[in-house]
mmCIF file of C-alpha atoms and ligand atoms in Angstrom:
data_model
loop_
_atom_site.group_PDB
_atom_site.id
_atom_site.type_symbol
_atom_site.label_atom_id
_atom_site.label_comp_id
_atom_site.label_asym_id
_atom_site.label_seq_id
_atom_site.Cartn_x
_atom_site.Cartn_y
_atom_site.Cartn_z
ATOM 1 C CA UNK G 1 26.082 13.205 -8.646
ATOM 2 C CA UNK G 2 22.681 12.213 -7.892
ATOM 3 C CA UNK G 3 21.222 11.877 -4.039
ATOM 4 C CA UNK G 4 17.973 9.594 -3.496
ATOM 5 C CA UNK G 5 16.865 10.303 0.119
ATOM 6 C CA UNK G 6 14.869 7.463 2.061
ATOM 7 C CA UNK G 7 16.601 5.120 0.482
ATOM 8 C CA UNK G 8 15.755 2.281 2.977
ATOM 9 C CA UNK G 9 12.106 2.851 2.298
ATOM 10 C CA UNK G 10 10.276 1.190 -0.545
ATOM 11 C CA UNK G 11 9.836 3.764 -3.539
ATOM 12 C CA UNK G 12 13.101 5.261 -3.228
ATOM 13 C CA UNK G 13 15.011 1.784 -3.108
ATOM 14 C CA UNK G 14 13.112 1.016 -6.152
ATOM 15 C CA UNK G 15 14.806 4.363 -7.276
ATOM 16 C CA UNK G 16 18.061 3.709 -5.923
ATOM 17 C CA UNK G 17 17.851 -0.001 -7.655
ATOM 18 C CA UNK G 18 16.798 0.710 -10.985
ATOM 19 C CA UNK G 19 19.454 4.196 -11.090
ATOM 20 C CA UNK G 20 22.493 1.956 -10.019
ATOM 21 C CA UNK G 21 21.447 -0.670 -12.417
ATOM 22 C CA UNK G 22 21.621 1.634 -15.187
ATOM 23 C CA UNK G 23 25.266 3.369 -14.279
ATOM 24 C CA UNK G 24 24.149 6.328 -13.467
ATOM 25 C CA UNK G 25 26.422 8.588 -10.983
ATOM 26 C CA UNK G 26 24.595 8.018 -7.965
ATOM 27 C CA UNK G 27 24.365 7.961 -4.135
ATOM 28 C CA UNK G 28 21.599 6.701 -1.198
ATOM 29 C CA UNK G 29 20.927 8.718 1.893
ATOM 30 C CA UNK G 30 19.080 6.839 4.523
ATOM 31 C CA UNK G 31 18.289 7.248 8.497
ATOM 32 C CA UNK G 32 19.914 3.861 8.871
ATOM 33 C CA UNK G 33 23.699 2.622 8.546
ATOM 34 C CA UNK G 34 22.981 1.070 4.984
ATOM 35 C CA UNK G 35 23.437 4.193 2.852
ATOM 36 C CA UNK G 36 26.304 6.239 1.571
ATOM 37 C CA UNK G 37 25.605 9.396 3.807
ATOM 38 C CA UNK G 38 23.107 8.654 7.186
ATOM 39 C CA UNK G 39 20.958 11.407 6.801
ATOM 40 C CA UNK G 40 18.040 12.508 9.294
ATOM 41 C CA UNK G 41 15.812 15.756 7.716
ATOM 42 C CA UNK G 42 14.467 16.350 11.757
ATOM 43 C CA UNK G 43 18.566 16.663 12.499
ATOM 44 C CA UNK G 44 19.911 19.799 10.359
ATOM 45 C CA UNK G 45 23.286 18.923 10.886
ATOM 46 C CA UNK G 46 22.741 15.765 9.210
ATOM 47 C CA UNK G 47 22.212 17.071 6.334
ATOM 48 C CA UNK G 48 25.314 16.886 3.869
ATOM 49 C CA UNK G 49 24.252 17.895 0.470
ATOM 50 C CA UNK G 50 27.889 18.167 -0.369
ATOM 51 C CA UNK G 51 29.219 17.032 -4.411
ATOM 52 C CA UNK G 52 25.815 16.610 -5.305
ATOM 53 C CA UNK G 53 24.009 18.076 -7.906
ATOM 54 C CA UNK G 54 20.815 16.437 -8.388
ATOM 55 C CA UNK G 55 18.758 15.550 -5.408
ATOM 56 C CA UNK G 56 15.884 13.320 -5.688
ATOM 57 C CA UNK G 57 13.546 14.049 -2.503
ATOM 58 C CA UNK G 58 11.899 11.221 -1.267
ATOM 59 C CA UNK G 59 8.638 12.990 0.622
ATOM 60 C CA UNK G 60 9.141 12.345 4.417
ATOM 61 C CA UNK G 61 5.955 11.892 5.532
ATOM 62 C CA UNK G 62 4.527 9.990 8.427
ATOM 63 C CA UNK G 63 3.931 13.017 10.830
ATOM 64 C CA UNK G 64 2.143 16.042 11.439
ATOM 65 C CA UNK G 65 2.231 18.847 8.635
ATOM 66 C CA UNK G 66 4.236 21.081 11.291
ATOM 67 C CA UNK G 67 6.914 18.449 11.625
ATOM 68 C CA UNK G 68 6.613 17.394 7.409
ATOM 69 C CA UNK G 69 6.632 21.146 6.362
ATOM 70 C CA UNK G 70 9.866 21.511 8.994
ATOM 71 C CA UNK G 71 11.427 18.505 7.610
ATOM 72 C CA UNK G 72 11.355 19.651 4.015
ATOM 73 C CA UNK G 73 12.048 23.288 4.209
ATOM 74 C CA UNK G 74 15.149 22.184 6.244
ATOM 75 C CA UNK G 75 16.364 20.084 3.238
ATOM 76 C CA UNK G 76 15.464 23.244 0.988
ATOM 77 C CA UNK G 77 16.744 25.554 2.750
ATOM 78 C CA UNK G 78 20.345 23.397 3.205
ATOM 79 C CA UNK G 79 20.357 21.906 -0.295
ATOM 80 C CA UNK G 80 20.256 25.393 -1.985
ATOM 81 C CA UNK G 81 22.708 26.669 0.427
ATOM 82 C CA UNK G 82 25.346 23.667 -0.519
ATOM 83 C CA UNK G 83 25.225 24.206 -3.575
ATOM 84 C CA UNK G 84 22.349 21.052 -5.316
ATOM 85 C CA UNK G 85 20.762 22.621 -8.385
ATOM 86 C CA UNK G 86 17.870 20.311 -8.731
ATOM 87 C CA UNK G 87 15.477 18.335 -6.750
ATOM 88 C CA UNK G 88 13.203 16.006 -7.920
ATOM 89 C CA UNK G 89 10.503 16.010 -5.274
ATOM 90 C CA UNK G 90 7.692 12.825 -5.103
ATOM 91 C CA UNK G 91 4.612 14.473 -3.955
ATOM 92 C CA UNK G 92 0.954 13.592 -4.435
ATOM 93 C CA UNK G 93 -1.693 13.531 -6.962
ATOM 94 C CA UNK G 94 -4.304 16.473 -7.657
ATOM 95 C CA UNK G 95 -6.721 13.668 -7.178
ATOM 96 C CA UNK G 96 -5.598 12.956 -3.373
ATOM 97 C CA UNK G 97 -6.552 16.887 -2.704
ATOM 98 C CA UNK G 98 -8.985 15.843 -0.097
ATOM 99 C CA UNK G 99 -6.783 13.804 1.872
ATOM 100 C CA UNK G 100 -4.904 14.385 5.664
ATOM 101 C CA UNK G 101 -1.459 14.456 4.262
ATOM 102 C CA UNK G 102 -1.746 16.837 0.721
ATOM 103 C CA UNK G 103 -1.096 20.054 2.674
ATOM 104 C CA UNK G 104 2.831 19.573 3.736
ATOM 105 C CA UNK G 105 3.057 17.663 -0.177
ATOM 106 C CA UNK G 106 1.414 21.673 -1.609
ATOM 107 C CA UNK G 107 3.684 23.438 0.771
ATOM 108 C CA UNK G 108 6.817 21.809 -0.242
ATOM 109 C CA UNK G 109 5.716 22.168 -4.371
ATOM 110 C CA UNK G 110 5.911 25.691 -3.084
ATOM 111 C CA UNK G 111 8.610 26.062 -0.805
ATOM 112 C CA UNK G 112 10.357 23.865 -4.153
ATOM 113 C CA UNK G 113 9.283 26.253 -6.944
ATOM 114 C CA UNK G 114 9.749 29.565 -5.001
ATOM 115 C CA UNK G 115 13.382 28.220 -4.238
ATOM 116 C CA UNK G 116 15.222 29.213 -6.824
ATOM 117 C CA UNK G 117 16.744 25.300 -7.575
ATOM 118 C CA UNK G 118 15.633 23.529 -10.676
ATOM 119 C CA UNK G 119 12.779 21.238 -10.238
ATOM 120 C CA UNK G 120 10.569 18.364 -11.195
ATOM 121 C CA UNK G 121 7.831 17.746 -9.181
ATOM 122 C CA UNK G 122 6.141 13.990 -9.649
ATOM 123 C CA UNK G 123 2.695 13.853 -8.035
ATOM 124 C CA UNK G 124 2.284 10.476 -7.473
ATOM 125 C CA UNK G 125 -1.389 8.619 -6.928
ATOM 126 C CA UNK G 126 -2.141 6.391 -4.205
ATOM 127 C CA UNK G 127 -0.401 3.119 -4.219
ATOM 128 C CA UNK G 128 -1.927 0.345 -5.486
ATOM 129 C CA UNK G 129 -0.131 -1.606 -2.722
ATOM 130 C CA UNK G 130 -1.747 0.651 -0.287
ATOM 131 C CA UNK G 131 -5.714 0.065 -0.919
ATOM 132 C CA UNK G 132 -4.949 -3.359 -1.192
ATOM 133 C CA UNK G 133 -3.477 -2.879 2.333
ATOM 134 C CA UNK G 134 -6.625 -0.802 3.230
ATOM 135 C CA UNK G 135 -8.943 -2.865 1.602
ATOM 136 C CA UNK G 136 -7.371 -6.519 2.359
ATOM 137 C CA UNK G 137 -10.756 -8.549 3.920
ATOM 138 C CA UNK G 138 -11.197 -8.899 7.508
ATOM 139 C CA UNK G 139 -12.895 -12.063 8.940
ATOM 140 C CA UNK G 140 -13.960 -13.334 5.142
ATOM 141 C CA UNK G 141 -15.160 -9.778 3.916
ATOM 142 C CA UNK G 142 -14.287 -6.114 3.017
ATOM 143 C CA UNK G 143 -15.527 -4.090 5.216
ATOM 144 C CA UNK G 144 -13.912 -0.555 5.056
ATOM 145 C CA UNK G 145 -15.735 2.057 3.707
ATOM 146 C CA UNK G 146 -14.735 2.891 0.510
ATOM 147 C CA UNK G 147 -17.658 3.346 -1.752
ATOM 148 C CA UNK G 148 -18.011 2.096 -5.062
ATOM 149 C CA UNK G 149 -16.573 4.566 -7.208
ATOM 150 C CA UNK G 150 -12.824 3.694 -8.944
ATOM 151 C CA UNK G 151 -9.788 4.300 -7.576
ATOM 152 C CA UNK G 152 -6.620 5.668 -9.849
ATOM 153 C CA UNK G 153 -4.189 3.642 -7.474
ATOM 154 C CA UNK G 154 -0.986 2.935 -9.445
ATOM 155 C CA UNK G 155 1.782 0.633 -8.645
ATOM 156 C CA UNK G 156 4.786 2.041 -6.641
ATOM 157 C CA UNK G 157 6.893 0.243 -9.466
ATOM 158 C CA UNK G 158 5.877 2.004 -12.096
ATOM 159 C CA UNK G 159 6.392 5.369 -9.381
ATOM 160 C CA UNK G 160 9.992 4.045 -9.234
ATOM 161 C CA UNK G 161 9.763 3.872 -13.378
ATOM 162 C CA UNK G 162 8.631 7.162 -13.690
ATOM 163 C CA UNK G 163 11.641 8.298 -10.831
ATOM 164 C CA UNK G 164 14.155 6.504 -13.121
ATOM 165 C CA UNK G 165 13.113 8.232 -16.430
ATOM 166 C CA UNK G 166 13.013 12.213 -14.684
ATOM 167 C CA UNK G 167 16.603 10.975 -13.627
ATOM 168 C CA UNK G 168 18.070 9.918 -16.479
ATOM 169 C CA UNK G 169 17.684 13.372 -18.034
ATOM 170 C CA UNK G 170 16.060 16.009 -15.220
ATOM 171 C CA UNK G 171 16.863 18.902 -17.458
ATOM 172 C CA UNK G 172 14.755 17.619 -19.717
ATOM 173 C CA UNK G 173 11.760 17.804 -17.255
ATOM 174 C CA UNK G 174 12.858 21.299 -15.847
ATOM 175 C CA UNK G 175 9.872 22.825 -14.537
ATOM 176 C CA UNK G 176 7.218 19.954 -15.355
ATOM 177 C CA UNK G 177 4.720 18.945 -12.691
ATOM 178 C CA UNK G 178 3.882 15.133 -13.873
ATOM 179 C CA UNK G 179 0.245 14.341 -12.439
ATOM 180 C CA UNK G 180 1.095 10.308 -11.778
ATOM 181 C CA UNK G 181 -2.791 8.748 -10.646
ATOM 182 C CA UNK G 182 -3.161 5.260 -12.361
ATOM 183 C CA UNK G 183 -5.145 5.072 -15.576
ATOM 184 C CA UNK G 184 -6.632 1.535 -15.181
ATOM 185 C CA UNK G 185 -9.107 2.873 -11.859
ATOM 186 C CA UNK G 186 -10.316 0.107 -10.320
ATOM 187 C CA UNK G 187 -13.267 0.241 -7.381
ATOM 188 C CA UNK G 188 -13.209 -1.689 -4.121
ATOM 189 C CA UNK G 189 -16.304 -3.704 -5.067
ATOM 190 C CA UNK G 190 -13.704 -4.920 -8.364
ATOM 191 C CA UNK G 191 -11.257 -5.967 -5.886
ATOM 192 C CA UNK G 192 -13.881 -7.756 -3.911
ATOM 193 C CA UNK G 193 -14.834 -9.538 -6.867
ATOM 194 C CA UNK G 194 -11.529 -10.385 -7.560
ATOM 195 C CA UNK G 195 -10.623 -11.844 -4.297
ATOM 196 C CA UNK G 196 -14.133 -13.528 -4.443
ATOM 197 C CA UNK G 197 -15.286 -12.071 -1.093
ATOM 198 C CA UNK G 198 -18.124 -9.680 0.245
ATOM 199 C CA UNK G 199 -17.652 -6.016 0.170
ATOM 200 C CA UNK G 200 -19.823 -4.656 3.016
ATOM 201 C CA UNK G 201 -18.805 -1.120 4.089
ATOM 202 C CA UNK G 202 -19.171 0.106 7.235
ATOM 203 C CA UNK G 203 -19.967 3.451 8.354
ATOM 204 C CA UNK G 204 -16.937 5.847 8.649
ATOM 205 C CA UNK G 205 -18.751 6.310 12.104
ATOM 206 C CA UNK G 206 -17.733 2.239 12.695
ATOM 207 C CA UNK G 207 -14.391 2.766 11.172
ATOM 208 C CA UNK G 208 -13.352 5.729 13.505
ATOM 209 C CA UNK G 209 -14.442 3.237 16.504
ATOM 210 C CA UNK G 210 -12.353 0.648 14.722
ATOM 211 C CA UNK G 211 -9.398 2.244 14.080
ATOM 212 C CA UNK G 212 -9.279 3.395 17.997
ATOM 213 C CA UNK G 213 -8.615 0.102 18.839
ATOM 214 C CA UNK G 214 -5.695 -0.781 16.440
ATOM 215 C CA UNK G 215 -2.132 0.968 18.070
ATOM 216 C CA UNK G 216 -1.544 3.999 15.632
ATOM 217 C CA UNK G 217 -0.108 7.443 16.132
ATOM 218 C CA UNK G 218 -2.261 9.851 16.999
ATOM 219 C CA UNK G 219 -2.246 11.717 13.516
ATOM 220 C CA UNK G 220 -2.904 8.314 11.445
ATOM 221 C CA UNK G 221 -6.591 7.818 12.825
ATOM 222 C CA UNK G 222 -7.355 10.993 10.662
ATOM 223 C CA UNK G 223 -5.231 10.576 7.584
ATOM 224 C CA UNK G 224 -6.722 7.174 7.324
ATOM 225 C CA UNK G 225 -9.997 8.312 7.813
ATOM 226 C CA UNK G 226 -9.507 11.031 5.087
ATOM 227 C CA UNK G 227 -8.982 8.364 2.919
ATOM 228 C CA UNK G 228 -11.841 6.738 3.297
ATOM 229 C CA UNK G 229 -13.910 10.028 3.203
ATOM 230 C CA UNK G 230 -12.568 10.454 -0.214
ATOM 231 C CA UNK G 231 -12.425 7.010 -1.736
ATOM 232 C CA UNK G 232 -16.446 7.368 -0.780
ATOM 233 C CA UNK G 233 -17.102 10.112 -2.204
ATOM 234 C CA UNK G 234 -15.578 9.487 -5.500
ATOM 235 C CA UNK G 235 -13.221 12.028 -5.618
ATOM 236 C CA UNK G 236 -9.632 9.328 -5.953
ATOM 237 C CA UNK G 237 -10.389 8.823 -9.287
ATOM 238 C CA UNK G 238 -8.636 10.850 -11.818
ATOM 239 C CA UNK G 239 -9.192 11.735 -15.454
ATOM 240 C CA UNK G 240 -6.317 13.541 -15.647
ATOM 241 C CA UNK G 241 -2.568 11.172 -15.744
ATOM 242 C CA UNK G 242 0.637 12.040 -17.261
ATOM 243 C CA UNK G 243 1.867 8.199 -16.530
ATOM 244 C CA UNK G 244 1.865 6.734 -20.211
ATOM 245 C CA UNK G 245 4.374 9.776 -20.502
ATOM 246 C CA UNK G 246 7.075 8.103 -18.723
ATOM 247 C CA UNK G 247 5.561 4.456 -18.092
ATOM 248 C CA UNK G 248 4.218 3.493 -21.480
ATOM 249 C CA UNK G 249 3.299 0.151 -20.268
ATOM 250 C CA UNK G 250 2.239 0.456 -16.503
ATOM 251 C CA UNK G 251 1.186 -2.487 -14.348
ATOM 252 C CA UNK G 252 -2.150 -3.122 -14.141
ATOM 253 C CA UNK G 253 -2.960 -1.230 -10.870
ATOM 254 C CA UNK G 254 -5.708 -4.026 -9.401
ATOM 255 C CA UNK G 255 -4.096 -7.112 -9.893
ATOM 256 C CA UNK G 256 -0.862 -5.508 -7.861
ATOM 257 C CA UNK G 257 -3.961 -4.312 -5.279
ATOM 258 C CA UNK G 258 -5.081 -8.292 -5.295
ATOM 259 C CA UNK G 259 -1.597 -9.534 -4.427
ATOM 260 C CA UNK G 260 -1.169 -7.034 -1.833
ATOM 261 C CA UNK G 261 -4.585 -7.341 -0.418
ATOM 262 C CA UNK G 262 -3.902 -11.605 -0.482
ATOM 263 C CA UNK G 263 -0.817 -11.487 1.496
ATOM 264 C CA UNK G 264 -2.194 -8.812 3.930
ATOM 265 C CA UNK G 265 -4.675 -11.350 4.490
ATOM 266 C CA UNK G 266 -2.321 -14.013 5.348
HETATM 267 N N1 NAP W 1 1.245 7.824 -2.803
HETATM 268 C C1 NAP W 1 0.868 7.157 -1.712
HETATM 269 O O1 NAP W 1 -0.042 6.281 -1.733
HETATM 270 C C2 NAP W 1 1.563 7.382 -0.422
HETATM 271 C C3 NAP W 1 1.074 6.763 0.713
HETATM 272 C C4 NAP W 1 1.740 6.956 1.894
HETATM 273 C C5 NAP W 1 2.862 7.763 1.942
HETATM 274 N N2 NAP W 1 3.313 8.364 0.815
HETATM 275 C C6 NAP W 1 4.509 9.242 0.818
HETATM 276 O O2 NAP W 1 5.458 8.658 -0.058
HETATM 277 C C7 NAP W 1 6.691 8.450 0.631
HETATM 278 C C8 NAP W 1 7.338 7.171 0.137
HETATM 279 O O3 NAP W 1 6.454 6.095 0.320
HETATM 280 P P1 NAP W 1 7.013 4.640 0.671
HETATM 281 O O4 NAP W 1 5.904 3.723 0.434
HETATM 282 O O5 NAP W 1 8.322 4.401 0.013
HETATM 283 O O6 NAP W 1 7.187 4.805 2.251
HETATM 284 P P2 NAP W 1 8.226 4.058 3.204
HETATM 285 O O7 NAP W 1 8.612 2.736 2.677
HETATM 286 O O8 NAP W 1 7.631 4.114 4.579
HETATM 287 O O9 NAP W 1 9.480 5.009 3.137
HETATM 288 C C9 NAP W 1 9.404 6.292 3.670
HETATM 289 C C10 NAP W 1 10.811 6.736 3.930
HETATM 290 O O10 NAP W 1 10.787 8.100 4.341
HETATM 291 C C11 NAP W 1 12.029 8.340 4.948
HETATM 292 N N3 NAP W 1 11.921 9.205 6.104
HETATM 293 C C12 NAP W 1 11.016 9.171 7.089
HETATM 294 N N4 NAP W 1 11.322 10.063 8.027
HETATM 295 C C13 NAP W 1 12.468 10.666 7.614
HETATM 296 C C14 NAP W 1 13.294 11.667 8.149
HETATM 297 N N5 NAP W 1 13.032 12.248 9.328
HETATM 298 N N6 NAP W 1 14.411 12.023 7.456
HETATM 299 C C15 NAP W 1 14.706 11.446 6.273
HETATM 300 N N7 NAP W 1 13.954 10.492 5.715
HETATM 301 C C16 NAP W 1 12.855 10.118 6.393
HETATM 302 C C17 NAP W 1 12.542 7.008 5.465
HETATM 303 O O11 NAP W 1 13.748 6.678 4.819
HETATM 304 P P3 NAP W 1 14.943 5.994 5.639
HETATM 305 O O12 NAP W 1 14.296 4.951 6.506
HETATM 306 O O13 NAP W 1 15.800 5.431 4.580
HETATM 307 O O14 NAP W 1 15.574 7.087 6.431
HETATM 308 C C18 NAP W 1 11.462 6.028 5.085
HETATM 309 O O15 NAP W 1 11.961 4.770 4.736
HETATM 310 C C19 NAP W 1 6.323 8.441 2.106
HETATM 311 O O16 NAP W 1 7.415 8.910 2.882
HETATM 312 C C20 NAP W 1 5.148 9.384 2.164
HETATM 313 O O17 NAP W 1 5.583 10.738 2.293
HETATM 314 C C21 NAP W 1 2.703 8.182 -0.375
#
């Protein structure tokens, strides 16, 4: 039996979907009442691994490292000791390196590897859907400072493609780390173009000043600034992508980055 954690959340319902769609002996474990087991990884005693062999291990991120690294090793530590023989973990691209949230994502590839379970370990890019979101114009224009260089955003779909394929056969991908970055890069002044706006970036001075005035938690400010550190400095664009290996026809990454960035905009 296969587990797919965070199952209310939008990769791993894509997961959940596409697995159940294709009769495969699977079950959903969620925070909320929706799933087949609630499950919270900050509440040990939630955690009920029981009858299931393959666990695909939706990253829980959205914190501090202390709390991420905690959550993870917990689910480990407890999946391991319940007998699962293989996780499938979704962590993040060698391109995204420079970015707030990679350290818990390296620790858990450890923690995963060193574990003695099976593994698979799919390092996904940045969502398409999420520099759209970034990058969706403000006011008539773009204004968040991204640079000009590309971007090897790929479309959580074709994540959730790549998810399907590793869990169809894991076995098969025993010990593979699958680098996942897009491979048709796109730059914010493309997007611009294709939303026929302005691009003008501010400073990441301005965007620190802006983003104290929009209600986040205080670990986002930095994580989102991180992001626009790198994005500037060129260093989101990969040359390196294992996607055509289990998504021979992927989306193409800006026109899902348009439609996000179109509807963010209202
Ligand atoms: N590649 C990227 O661009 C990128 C960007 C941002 C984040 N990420 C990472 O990729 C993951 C999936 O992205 P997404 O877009 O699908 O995010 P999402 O829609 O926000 O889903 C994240 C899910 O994480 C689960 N989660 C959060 N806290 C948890 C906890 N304490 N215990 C168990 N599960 C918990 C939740 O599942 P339930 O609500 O079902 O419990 C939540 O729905 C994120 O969690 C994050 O680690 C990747």
């Amino acid at each position: 039996m296969i587990l797919i954690t965070g199952a209310s959340g939008q990769l791993a319902s894509l997961v959940a979907q596409r697995t159940k769609e294709a009769g495969l002996p699977v079950e959903t474990a969620s925070r909320s009442r929706v799933a087949d087991r609630v499950m919270d990884f900050d509440h040990t005693e939630t955690l009920d691994f029981s009858g299931i062999s393959t666990l695909f291990l939706l990253s829980a991120g959205y914190a501090e490292d202390d709390i991420v690294i905690r959550r993870h090793g917990a689910v480990l530590t407890e999946a391991r000791r319940q007998g699962v023989t293989y996780v499938v973990y979704t962590s993040l691209s060698a391109a995204s390196d420079h970015l707030g949230f990679a350290l818990a994502h390296r620790w858990t590839e450890r923690a995963l590897i060193e574990s003695g379970l099976g593994w698979t370990i799919l390092r996904n890019g940045l969502y398409a859907e999420l520099i759209g979101t970034l990058a969706a114009p403000r006011q008539g224009r773009i204004t968040v400072p991204f640079g000009t260089a590309a971007i090897s955003a790929v479309a959580r779909a074709d994540l959730a493609d790549a998810a399907f394929e590793v869990l169809q056969n894991p076995k098969a991908h025993a010990g593979l780390t699958y680098e996942l970055s897009g491979v048709t890069p796109f730059s914010v002044p493309h997007l611009a173009q294709r939303l026929a706006v302005a691009y003008e970036p501010t400073s990441l001075a301005a965007e620190r000043e802006r983003l104290s005035t929009v209600p986040l938690l205080p670990f986002q400010a930095p994580m989102l600034l991180s992001i626009s550190s790198a994005a500037m400095a060129g260093f989101l664009k990969s040359d390196v992508s294992d996607l055509l290996k289990l998504v021979p026809q992927p989306r193409d990454a800006l026109t899902v980055a348009y439609d996000t960035a179109q509807v963010a905009n209202g």
